[in-house]
Amino acid sequence: MTEFQKMILEGIPAQLPASKPYDKEINHAPNRKKILNKEEKKLALRNALRYFDSKHHVELIPEFVSELETYGRIYMYRLRPDYKMMAHPISEYPGKSEQAKAIMLMIQNNLNYAVAQHPHELITYGGNGAVFQNWAQYRLTMKYLAEMTNDQTLVMYSGHPMGLYPSHKDAPRVVVTNGMVIPNYSKPDDWEKFNALGVSQYGQMTAGSYMYIGPQGIVHGTTITVLNAGRKISEHGEGLEGKLFITAGLGGMSGAQPKAANIAGCVSVTGEINPKAAHTRHSQGWVDEMIDNLDELMVRVRIAKANKEVISIAYLGNIVDVWERFAEDDIKVDIGSDQTSLHNPWAGGYYPVGVEFEEANEMMANNIELFKEKIQESLRRHVAAINKCVDKFDTYFFDYGNAFLLESSRAGADIMKEDGKFKYPSYVQDIMGPMCFDYGFGPFRWVCASGKPEDLAATDRIATEVLEEIRKNSPVEIQQQMGDNIKWIKGAQENKLVVGSQARILYADAEGRMKIAEAFNNAIAEGKIGPVVLGRDHHDVSGTDSPFRETSNIYDGSSFTADMAIQNVIGDSFRGATWVSIHNGGGVGWGEVINGGFGMLLDGSADADRRLKSMLFWDVNNGISRRSWARNEEAVFAIKRAMEVDPNLKVTLPNFAEDTLIESAF
């Protein structure tokens, strides 16, 4: 047994490891709001100590109190393991279940220093998207997974491993819930309190469900979004050459934006206030140039636009300054958006203009009311500058699902139309909903559990062959989607998208997902590649109910309901998923969305073949059915096709009422 395997099986060690120094070279989460009163602090301490034998309590109490007082959370830094945090090949993990080993691999990938935004705080992306609340939970979970058999299921309560329970081989190996609090307790301060107490966490979408694959996970979706935004502003289909795209955020998922803009073929400027985040993306090759002076930025952008360069520029500073300067200097902004973590505006998701980064972090921890005032003032200026660009240049601006429009409206910005609706669309309303989700296309992804780049290259080839074959008989309505995806997968290797695990993402519909997965499983059975983990972003056709993002193009009044996401994860769990997850909160904020996801191990077996066909068909068509019932015509088309494929599928279809009859009724 290797030392790595021994350390995993050790779990929470009988002898405490030595305290670890605070590593200032790591990108740390900002200190959290001090929200607990004295009695609640005592409760948070009791909650943390229950992971440890009472003989250690005297030693741990001052340390945990110090963490709580300093950082606003008890992270248990001393329990951080000494081994390298990365997705090791599946063969290197201890265990009795290959499915459990695959989950260990995915957990470690989420916490890989090259992948995670704040790895020492167990936060993968979005400022607060956590895999676990503390390092004791991590150690105990990994031990349980290493001991698990295929007749057990591990139950996860917001990062806490409740335990292993008897089940059966077709049950999920892990069931995850994150942040599932009573609805009336889903305000931002509720999250701060429950998280500080150690009883709930914000799992984001793919952080607390172990399915994040680094910024590549959103590159493809962002590429599709920018490409189609370009198509919307193009009168003659001339493309994005020489067009300027302005946005913000280089932290977790937002770090994908410059790479996607390059693939789409435009000039992009991405504002980022955190130097460590910007330098990380630059060192990884995800952004081409960094500039910290606005005058230099204006000169560089003029040159890039004139020469029709494909170039991505990170501006080290506040995005509000960028928008205001472009409006002032009359440099045309063609497309604009924002991907700061505005779902988390009071805890580091968005930074106020005119305040230095470190000063803002200090204010956030010690003068939260002033910090909130500065944030809302910045949002008002941000929107005002965007409005100027829209008026001057006819800029196409869209909300990128980060709660930008929502938080701007709460700040009193000039973001509303007279009819009470937002001035600008969500990208799902305008692009992803009608062009992708309604047809069943969404972010399918896979990870080569062997860790071998040659396996990933082989899966790219297999997926390309499958899609090209499907395209031959695809209806005209989805030819553009098929073409975009084939172009994407063919260029995947040269675009160097891998950060962390050997992973790939591809927008595909149910037919594409099932046929690609079946081809992978056959290749595994034939010994051509190693095991493959399937998954998707929660941001998909069926996985998420979010009225200002994923379901923003649902107009029948049901966009504020969460039946789809709940039904999705229940259905996945008994149709063969290896693990399932359901979360309160995601890209748009705590209490604003319910989202679910899954993972599935392909091992070349007949069981895997059976499961993938059952689960993937449901996982997509659940959402198409709901979108069809909302009277989305593209979804009606898609679900009729699905019913032709499988006669066992019988979906209630909507009837359409004449507008004139409805109008005359009132």
XYZ file of C-alpha atoms in Angstrom:
666
model
C 0.000 0.000 0.000
C 1.362 3.416 -0.937
C 1.807 6.283 1.520
C -0.926 8.189 -0.334
C -3.367 5.308 0.156
C -2.468 4.987 3.834
C -3.147 8.678 4.407
C -6.570 8.449 2.780
C -7.513 5.406 4.868
C -6.317 7.162 8.008
C -9.192 9.658 7.863
C -9.057 11.945 10.895
C -5.788 10.801 12.503
C -5.664 9.514 16.063
C -2.663 11.773 16.649
C -3.250 15.337 15.515
C -0.915 16.633 12.802
C 1.106 19.727 13.649
C -0.424 23.121 13.032
C 0.236 24.503 9.566
C 1.391 28.063 8.866
C -0.944 30.312 6.875
C 0.463 30.215 3.337
C 0.368 33.757 1.951
C 1.315 32.562 -1.537
C -2.080 30.872 -1.937
C -5.142 32.744 -3.189
C -7.241 32.770 -0.016
C -10.926 33.453 0.480
C -11.626 36.863 1.996
C -12.331 36.947 5.713
C -16.032 36.335 6.185
C -18.548 38.539 7.904
C -18.467 38.318 11.720
C -22.118 37.419 12.139
C -22.292 35.142 15.193
C -23.065 36.351 18.698
C -21.252 34.955 21.724
C -23.589 32.007 22.251
C -23.549 31.157 18.545
C -19.740 31.200 18.559
C -19.830 28.638 21.347
C -22.189 26.536 19.246
C -19.885 26.793 16.191
C -16.990 25.608 18.383
C -18.982 22.666 19.743
C -19.979 21.747 16.210
C -16.356 21.737 15.046
C -15.064 19.751 18.029
C -17.498 16.874 17.480
C -15.161 15.558 14.757
C -12.395 14.967 17.330
C -11.786 12.759 20.333
C -12.260 14.775 23.526
C -8.595 14.296 24.401
C -7.742 16.779 21.602
C -10.231 19.468 22.583
C -7.950 21.454 24.885
C -5.369 21.753 22.124
C -7.855 22.539 19.356
C -10.103 25.061 21.111
C -7.762 28.091 20.989
C -6.850 27.306 17.386
C -10.469 26.992 16.241
C -11.482 30.108 18.160
C -8.666 32.002 16.456
C -9.813 30.816 13.013
C -13.410 31.784 13.739
C -12.452 35.228 15.023
C -9.932 35.891 12.237
C -11.540 34.346 9.163
C -15.188 34.103 10.198
C -15.079 30.309 9.692
C -13.428 27.251 11.233
C -11.522 25.636 8.350
C -9.306 23.330 10.477
C -6.215 24.236 8.453
C -3.971 21.860 10.413
C -5.834 18.898 8.879
C -4.910 19.811 5.323
C -3.235 16.675 3.941
C 0.434 16.760 2.978
C 0.004 14.852 -0.286
C -0.435 16.671 -3.585
C -4.029 17.661 -4.195
C -4.841 16.552 -7.732
C -6.864 14.046 -9.723
C -4.607 10.993 -9.410
C -5.143 8.114 -11.837
C -8.058 6.008 -10.591
C -5.751 3.024 -10.068
C -3.861 4.918 -7.342
C -6.828 5.241 -4.993
C -7.483 2.676 -2.250
C -10.897 1.083 -2.189
C -13.335 -1.731 -2.823
C -15.517 0.156 -5.339
C -14.345 1.591 -8.657
C -17.285 3.983 -8.531
C -16.134 5.291 -5.151
C -12.586 5.697 -6.464
C -13.940 7.790 -9.344
C -15.653 10.083 -6.847
C -12.411 10.481 -4.858
C -10.661 11.448 -8.082
C -13.289 14.079 -8.845
C -13.212 15.513 -5.305
C -9.464 15.943 -5.493
C -9.737 17.544 -8.904
C -12.100 20.159 -7.470
C -9.446 21.013 -4.861
C -6.430 20.955 -7.198
C -4.492 24.215 -6.733
C -4.606 24.792 -10.501
C -8.383 24.393 -10.471
C -9.684 25.684 -7.126
C -10.122 29.396 -6.508
C -9.371 29.236 -2.742
C -7.991 25.704 -2.236
C -7.079 26.036 1.458
C -10.651 27.096 2.232
C -11.981 24.183 0.107
C -13.631 26.639 -2.300
C -13.584 25.702 -5.960
C -15.083 28.763 -7.649
C -17.553 31.631 -7.379
C -16.034 33.039 -4.183
C -17.987 30.651 -1.963
C -18.605 27.460 -3.956
C -17.387 24.884 -1.449
C -16.604 21.179 -1.713
C -16.530 20.881 2.092
C -16.826 23.269 5.021
C -13.633 22.074 6.707
C -10.741 19.653 6.331
C -12.137 17.127 8.812
C -15.081 16.614 6.470
C -12.696 16.070 3.558
C -10.635 13.473 5.422
C -13.644 11.583 6.740
C -15.345 11.545 3.323
C -12.257 10.180 1.585
C -11.951 7.435 4.228
C -15.606 6.442 3.797
C -15.199 6.284 0.023
C -12.086 4.122 0.380
C -14.009 1.689 2.614
C -17.260 1.651 0.629
C -18.594 -1.369 -1.229
C -21.065 -1.352 -4.117
C -23.787 -2.278 -1.633
C -23.468 0.987 0.287
C -24.375 4.647 -0.267
C -22.595 7.608 1.337
C -24.931 10.422 2.392
C -23.515 13.979 2.313
C -25.209 16.823 4.219
C -23.666 20.132 3.023
C -20.109 18.809 3.128
C -20.646 16.587 6.179
C -20.460 12.820 5.550
C -23.434 11.569 7.555
C -22.322 8.000 6.981
C -22.383 4.854 4.871
C -25.761 3.167 4.560
C -26.705 -0.252 3.179
C -28.196 0.000 -0.341
C -27.570 -1.967 -3.558
C -25.369 -1.921 -6.639
C -27.790 0.127 -8.774
C -28.223 2.832 -6.129
C -26.027 5.953 -6.263
C -22.792 5.500 -4.371
C -23.112 9.065 -3.032
C -26.106 11.370 -2.557
C -25.196 15.031 -1.987
C -27.311 17.887 -0.671
C -25.944 21.403 -0.233
C -27.607 24.386 1.394
C -31.063 22.838 1.464
C -32.416 25.120 4.156
C -36.071 25.948 4.825
C -37.110 28.472 2.108
C -37.782 31.355 4.510
C -34.161 31.122 5.689
C -32.406 31.624 2.364
C -31.327 35.246 2.713
C -27.595 36.032 2.309
C -27.134 36.582 6.042
C -28.757 33.214 6.700
C -26.040 31.569 4.632
C -23.343 33.505 6.485
C -24.759 32.363 9.815
C -25.369 28.708 8.945
C -21.994 28.388 7.272
C -20.209 30.001 10.219
C -22.015 27.557 12.529
C -20.741 24.680 10.377
C -24.195 23.325 9.506
C -24.653 24.318 5.854
C -22.620 25.349 2.859
C -22.899 26.917 -0.561
C -22.150 24.160 -3.062
C -22.417 26.457 -6.068
C -23.269 24.224 -9.016
C -20.371 21.866 -9.735
C -18.197 22.650 -6.673
C -20.144 20.768 -4.017
C -21.120 18.078 -6.517
C -17.516 17.167 -7.470
C -17.987 17.895 -11.179
C -15.920 21.050 -11.787
C -13.282 20.643 -14.489
C -11.593 24.019 -14.278
C -12.459 26.954 -16.508
C -12.801 24.621 -19.506
C -16.171 23.716 -18.034
C -17.567 27.054 -19.118
C -15.282 27.825 -22.076
C -17.474 25.989 -24.533
C -20.683 27.566 -23.264
C -19.057 30.991 -23.308
C -17.724 30.365 -26.808
C -21.209 29.452 -28.022
C -22.645 32.488 -26.249
C -20.133 34.934 -27.738
C -20.399 33.363 -31.195
C -24.170 33.693 -31.157
C -24.007 37.193 -29.687
C -21.857 38.001 -32.718
C -24.465 36.478 -35.002
C -27.135 38.653 -33.384
C -25.240 41.908 -34.066
C -24.090 40.859 -37.527
C -26.243 41.948 -40.438
C -24.407 39.968 -43.064
C -22.810 37.103 -41.115
C -19.355 38.658 -41.237
C -18.287 37.234 -37.876
C -16.482 38.796 -34.917
C -13.241 39.950 -36.537
C -12.272 43.320 -35.073
C -15.269 43.325 -32.705
C -14.723 44.221 -29.028
C -16.140 42.209 -26.123
C -15.909 43.729 -22.608
C -16.579 41.762 -19.438
C -15.230 41.179 -15.928
C -13.977 38.341 -13.760
C -11.012 35.974 -14.017
C -11.545 33.942 -10.848
C -13.266 30.570 -11.184
C -15.658 30.010 -14.072
C -15.193 33.592 -15.250
C -11.570 32.757 -16.061
C -12.874 31.017 -19.177
C -14.010 34.229 -20.818
C -10.781 35.365 -22.522
C -10.071 31.872 -23.863
C -13.626 31.628 -25.219
C -13.371 35.076 -26.780
C -10.175 33.996 -28.543
C -11.859 30.895 -29.911
C -14.812 33.026 -31.049
C -12.342 35.316 -32.834
C -12.738 38.777 -31.287
C -10.849 41.351 -29.198
C -11.680 41.009 -25.511
C -11.002 43.008 -22.372
C -11.689 41.356 -19.020
C -11.455 43.412 -15.845
C -10.079 41.704 -12.727
C -9.394 43.411 -9.399
C -7.528 40.476 -7.807
C -3.924 40.343 -9.092
C -3.469 36.686 -8.078
C -6.488 35.609 -10.112
C -5.311 37.544 -13.163
C -1.739 36.241 -12.926
C -3.019 32.665 -12.545
C -5.039 32.869 -15.756
C -2.147 34.551 -17.583
C 0.329 31.894 -16.431
C -2.077 29.184 -17.588
C -2.296 30.774 -21.037
C -5.985 31.601 -20.675
C -5.424 35.314 -21.241
C -2.853 36.746 -23.647
C -1.825 40.104 -22.167
C -2.131 41.986 -18.871
C -2.390 45.789 -18.638
C -2.820 47.869 -15.482
C -2.997 51.345 -17.036
C -6.162 52.680 -18.688
C -4.276 54.882 -21.166
C -2.248 51.890 -22.326
C -5.412 49.823 -22.541
C -7.090 52.351 -24.850
C -4.081 52.436 -27.173
C -3.782 48.645 -27.245
C -7.467 48.108 -27.980
C -7.502 50.670 -30.806
C -4.594 48.845 -32.450
C -6.187 45.422 -31.935
C -9.517 46.517 -33.409
C -7.868 48.208 -36.388
C -5.750 45.128 -37.147
C -8.630 42.737 -36.438
C -6.446 40.844 -33.981
C -7.723 37.898 -32.004
C -6.414 38.946 -28.616
C -7.516 38.696 -24.976
C -6.455 41.395 -22.526
C -6.769 41.331 -18.746
C -7.127 44.760 -17.182
C -5.807 44.748 -13.608
C -8.289 47.079 -12.012
C -11.963 47.776 -11.607
C -14.298 47.060 -14.517
C -16.351 50.203 -13.801
C -13.338 52.325 -14.764
C -13.059 50.351 -18.003
C -16.676 50.891 -19.074
C -16.561 54.593 -18.185
C -13.347 55.128 -20.114
C -14.557 53.378 -23.276
C -17.742 55.478 -23.224
C -15.664 58.627 -22.758
C -13.084 57.818 -25.460
C -15.658 56.777 -28.072
C -14.098 53.355 -28.679
C -16.926 51.161 -29.863
C -17.882 48.298 -27.577
C -19.696 45.699 -29.689
C -20.630 43.140 -27.021
C -20.672 43.461 -23.251
C -21.386 41.337 -20.207
C -20.132 40.671 -16.683
C -19.164 37.526 -14.815
C -18.143 38.759 -11.406
C -19.648 36.713 -8.551
C -22.552 39.058 -7.920
C -24.544 36.216 -6.408
C -22.189 36.894 -3.490
C -21.899 40.713 -3.501
C -21.092 41.288 0.176
C -18.373 38.661 0.573
C -15.885 39.210 -2.243
C -17.993 38.532 -5.313
C -17.826 42.138 -6.541
C -15.477 44.954 -5.548
C -16.234 48.684 -5.277
C -14.658 51.140 -7.691
C -12.192 53.637 -6.222
C -11.163 51.320 -3.375
C -7.921 49.342 -3.453
C -8.247 45.545 -3.333
C -6.757 45.028 0.129
C -8.595 48.045 1.527
C -11.859 46.592 0.193
C -11.142 43.235 1.860
C -10.529 45.026 5.146
C -13.757 47.006 4.780
C -15.680 43.837 3.891
C -14.648 42.177 7.151
C -14.812 45.146 9.514
C -17.243 47.724 8.089
C -19.813 45.763 6.126
C -22.408 48.551 5.957
C -19.939 50.942 4.330
C -18.824 48.138 2.028
C -22.425 47.554 0.922
C -22.876 51.276 0.236
C -19.729 51.315 -1.908
C -20.820 48.191 -3.815
C -24.219 49.622 -4.639
C -22.730 52.965 -5.660
C -20.365 51.069 -7.981
C -23.224 49.112 -9.503
C -25.075 52.341 -10.263
C -21.973 53.740 -11.997
C -21.368 50.415 -13.761
C -24.874 50.385 -15.252
C -24.723 54.074 -16.166
C -21.533 53.487 -18.177
C -23.033 50.449 -19.909
C -26.132 52.474 -20.778
C -23.921 55.160 -22.344
C -22.176 52.573 -24.507
C -25.497 51.070 -25.547
C -26.806 54.521 -26.508
C -23.588 55.517 -28.309
C -22.533 52.298 -29.997
C -25.634 50.096 -29.957
C -23.634 47.693 -27.748
C -25.280 44.297 -27.298
C -25.215 43.766 -23.527
C -26.461 40.607 -21.820
C -26.583 39.374 -18.236
C -24.332 36.332 -17.866
C -26.381 34.695 -15.152
C -24.321 36.107 -12.279
C -27.192 38.195 -10.811
C -25.812 41.401 -12.368
C -29.241 42.700 -13.381
C -30.848 41.605 -10.131
C -28.251 43.185 -7.829
C -28.085 46.324 -9.985
C -31.840 46.741 -9.636
C -31.558 46.285 -5.874
C -28.891 49.000 -5.867
C -31.247 51.432 -7.622
C -29.339 51.466 -10.908
C -31.023 52.590 -14.122
C -31.587 49.022 -15.263
C -35.388 48.739 -15.531
C -37.787 49.482 -18.386
C -41.102 51.215 -17.864
C -42.928 47.880 -17.855
C -40.927 46.745 -14.824
C -38.685 44.359 -16.771
C -34.914 44.542 -17.132
C -33.488 46.636 -19.964
C -31.138 43.854 -20.965
C -31.745 40.144 -21.532
C -30.258 37.192 -19.765
C -28.015 35.237 -22.116
C -30.348 32.285 -21.602
C -33.348 34.327 -22.753
C -31.649 35.479 -25.929
C -29.156 32.736 -26.759
C -28.780 29.549 -24.736
C -32.474 28.945 -24.052
C -33.992 29.096 -27.532
C -30.841 28.043 -29.403
C -29.598 25.227 -27.137
C -31.583 24.206 -24.045
C -34.970 24.013 -25.773
C -33.458 21.643 -28.344
C -31.820 19.569 -25.613
C -28.258 20.807 -26.142
C -26.269 21.385 -22.972
C -22.861 20.993 -21.286
C -22.181 17.257 -21.314
C -18.683 16.486 -19.977
C -16.337 13.629 -19.268
C -13.097 12.923 -17.402
C -10.574 10.228 -18.335
C -10.026 8.490 -15.006
C -6.697 7.039 -16.137
C -5.219 10.540 -16.151
C -3.665 9.821 -19.557
C -3.671 12.593 -22.193
C -3.758 9.904 -24.888
C -7.079 8.668 -23.498
C -8.504 12.172 -23.746
C -7.281 12.450 -27.343
C -8.952 9.125 -28.110
C -12.259 10.255 -26.594
C -12.084 13.458 -28.649
C -11.745 11.361 -31.808
C -14.582 9.051 -30.786
C -16.895 11.979 -29.989
C -16.084 13.672 -33.302
C -16.863 10.522 -35.277
C -20.160 10.048 -33.433
C -21.271 13.637 -33.981
C -20.325 13.642 -37.649
C -22.374 10.481 -38.160
C -25.375 11.925 -36.291
C -25.169 15.161 -38.263
C -25.782 13.339 -41.545
C -29.409 12.749 -40.565
C -30.015 15.698 -38.241
C -32.909 18.043 -39.054
C -32.127 21.519 -40.326
C -33.278 23.023 -37.009
C -30.160 21.733 -35.208
C -27.550 21.807 -37.977
C -25.934 24.973 -36.578
C -25.595 23.444 -33.106
C -24.087 20.271 -34.568
C -21.657 22.289 -36.678
C -20.524 24.453 -33.752
C -19.900 21.383 -31.609
C -17.983 19.456 -34.250
C -15.782 22.516 -34.837
C -15.251 22.815 -31.068
C -14.241 19.222 -30.453
C -11.904 19.183 -33.450
C -10.073 22.208 -32.053
C -10.113 21.067 -28.436
C -6.541 19.743 -28.368
C -4.927 22.766 -30.014
C -6.795 25.169 -27.710
C -5.077 23.556 -24.668
C -8.185 23.547 -22.518
C -7.088 21.057 -19.861
C -6.529 22.440 -16.362
C -6.388 19.690 -13.749
C -7.997 16.428 -14.834
C -7.963 15.079 -18.385
C -11.444 16.408 -19.056
C -13.581 17.593 -21.942
C -16.877 19.408 -22.307
C -19.183 19.275 -25.305
C -22.668 20.674 -25.852
C -24.775 17.707 -26.946
C -28.405 16.622 -26.961
C -29.744 13.321 -25.588
C -28.925 11.428 -28.787
C -25.393 12.774 -28.842
C -24.764 12.124 -25.153
C -26.046 8.547 -25.266
C -24.206 7.611 -28.464
C -20.942 9.198 -27.329
C -21.196 7.486 -23.927
C -22.002 4.135 -25.535
C -18.985 4.478 -27.841
C -16.767 5.309 -24.836
C -18.049 2.294 -22.914
C -17.351 0.013 -25.891
C -13.826 1.416 -26.213
C -13.241 0.761 -22.493
C -14.516 -2.811 -22.863
C -12.114 -3.345 -25.767
C -9.173 -2.037 -23.731
C -8.612 0.977 -25.986
C -9.049 3.537 -23.169
C -9.374 3.480 -19.385
C -12.523 4.225 -17.353
C -14.399 7.470 -18.040
C -16.462 9.609 -15.666
C -19.508 11.233 -17.270
C -21.200 14.347 -15.948
C -22.503 17.744 -16.898
C -22.730 21.246 -15.583
C -25.871 21.818 -13.545
C -26.340 24.746 -15.938
C -28.199 22.576 -18.408
C -31.477 21.646 -20.037
C -33.003 19.954 -16.976
C -30.738 20.373 -13.977
C -31.543 23.883 -12.817
C -34.554 26.015 -11.964
C -33.334 29.609 -11.942
C -35.779 32.358 -13.000
C -33.089 34.852 -13.967
C -30.809 32.382 -15.739
C -31.462 28.767 -16.804
C -35.247 29.094 -16.856
C -35.412 32.763 -17.813
C -36.970 31.825 -21.159
C -39.843 30.018 -19.413
C -42.821 32.352 -19.785
C -45.770 30.341 -18.444
C -45.316 31.576 -14.863
C -43.443 28.479 -13.677
C -39.949 29.984 -13.785
C -40.048 30.433 -9.996
C -40.913 26.783 -9.353
C -38.280 24.107 -8.754
C -40.110 20.912 -9.704
C -37.824 20.253 -12.673
C -34.540 20.251 -10.734
C -35.956 18.088 -7.951
C -37.545 15.622 -10.382
C -34.289 15.551 -12.317
C -32.101 14.439 -9.435
C -34.686 11.939 -8.149
C -34.990 10.428 -11.642
C -31.226 10.252 -12.148
C -30.775 8.496 -8.805
C -32.898 5.444 -9.676
C -31.892 5.303 -13.353
C -28.239 4.573 -12.689
C -26.203 7.646 -11.706
C -23.043 6.908 -9.717
C -23.703 9.995 -7.610
C -26.338 12.727 -7.536
C -26.522 16.174 -5.948
C -29.110 18.852 -5.281
C -28.255 22.396 -4.157
C -29.864 25.594 -2.994
C -27.871 28.415 -4.524
C -25.639 28.572 -7.557
C -24.385 31.186 -9.968
C -27.164 33.644 -9.164
C -27.219 33.361 -5.390
C -28.435 31.627 -2.256
C -32.218 31.381 -2.283
C -32.396 32.314 -5.966
C -31.988 28.882 -7.594
C -32.305 25.131 -7.040
C -29.921 23.026 -9.107
C -28.975 19.381 -9.426
C -26.261 17.297 -11.032
C -24.907 13.787 -11.442
C -21.775 11.772 -12.102
C -21.531 8.356 -13.758
C -18.596 5.977 -14.104
C -18.238 4.070 -17.378
C -16.177 0.914 -16.827
C -16.898 -1.021 -20.021
C -19.509 -3.248 -18.403
C -22.976 -4.214 -19.580
C -24.317 -2.589 -16.409
C -22.751 0.733 -17.386
C -24.268 0.446 -20.867
C -27.712 -0.158 -19.388
C -27.438 2.711 -16.933
C -26.171 5.300 -19.389
C -29.016 4.682 -21.834
C -31.675 4.883 -19.149
C -30.317 7.862 -17.232
C -29.043 10.139 -19.986
C -32.302 9.896 -21.927
C -34.262 11.014 -18.843
C -31.694 13.598 -17.748
C -32.225 15.625 -20.938
C -35.853 14.923 -21.805
C -37.159 15.882 -18.380
C -36.131 19.460 -19.146
C -37.309 19.437 -22.741
C -40.715 18.239 -21.518
C -41.018 21.124 -19.058
C -39.859 23.640 -21.697
C -42.334 22.174 -24.153
C -45.192 22.509 -21.643
C -44.169 26.179 -21.248
C -45.070 26.494 -24.952
C -41.481 26.935 -26.166
C -41.852 25.910 -29.792
C -38.271 24.653 -30.153
C -38.834 22.340 -27.189
C -42.139 21.076 -28.613
C -40.211 20.150 -31.763
C -37.492 18.416 -29.698
C -39.808 16.387 -27.459
C -41.814 15.155 -30.450
C -38.534 13.845 -31.919
C -37.726 12.140 -28.605
C -41.121 10.418 -28.534
C -40.481 9.087 -32.043
C -37.176 7.607 -30.856
C -38.683 5.819 -27.838
C -42.396 4.844 -27.938
C -42.323 4.399 -24.132
C -41.989 8.174 -23.828
C -45.417 9.822 -23.752
C -45.319 13.524 -22.893
C -48.264 15.874 -22.402
C -48.078 18.442 -25.204
C -49.462 21.984 -24.960
C -52.236 23.447 -27.040
C -51.724 27.034 -28.160
C -54.445 29.652 -27.633
C -54.936 32.499 -30.111
C -53.560 35.788 -28.776
C -56.617 37.661 -30.018
C -58.923 35.433 -27.984
C -56.855 35.943 -24.834
C -56.651 39.708 -25.345
C -60.395 39.991 -25.851
C -61.131 38.093 -22.645
C -60.087 40.918 -20.306
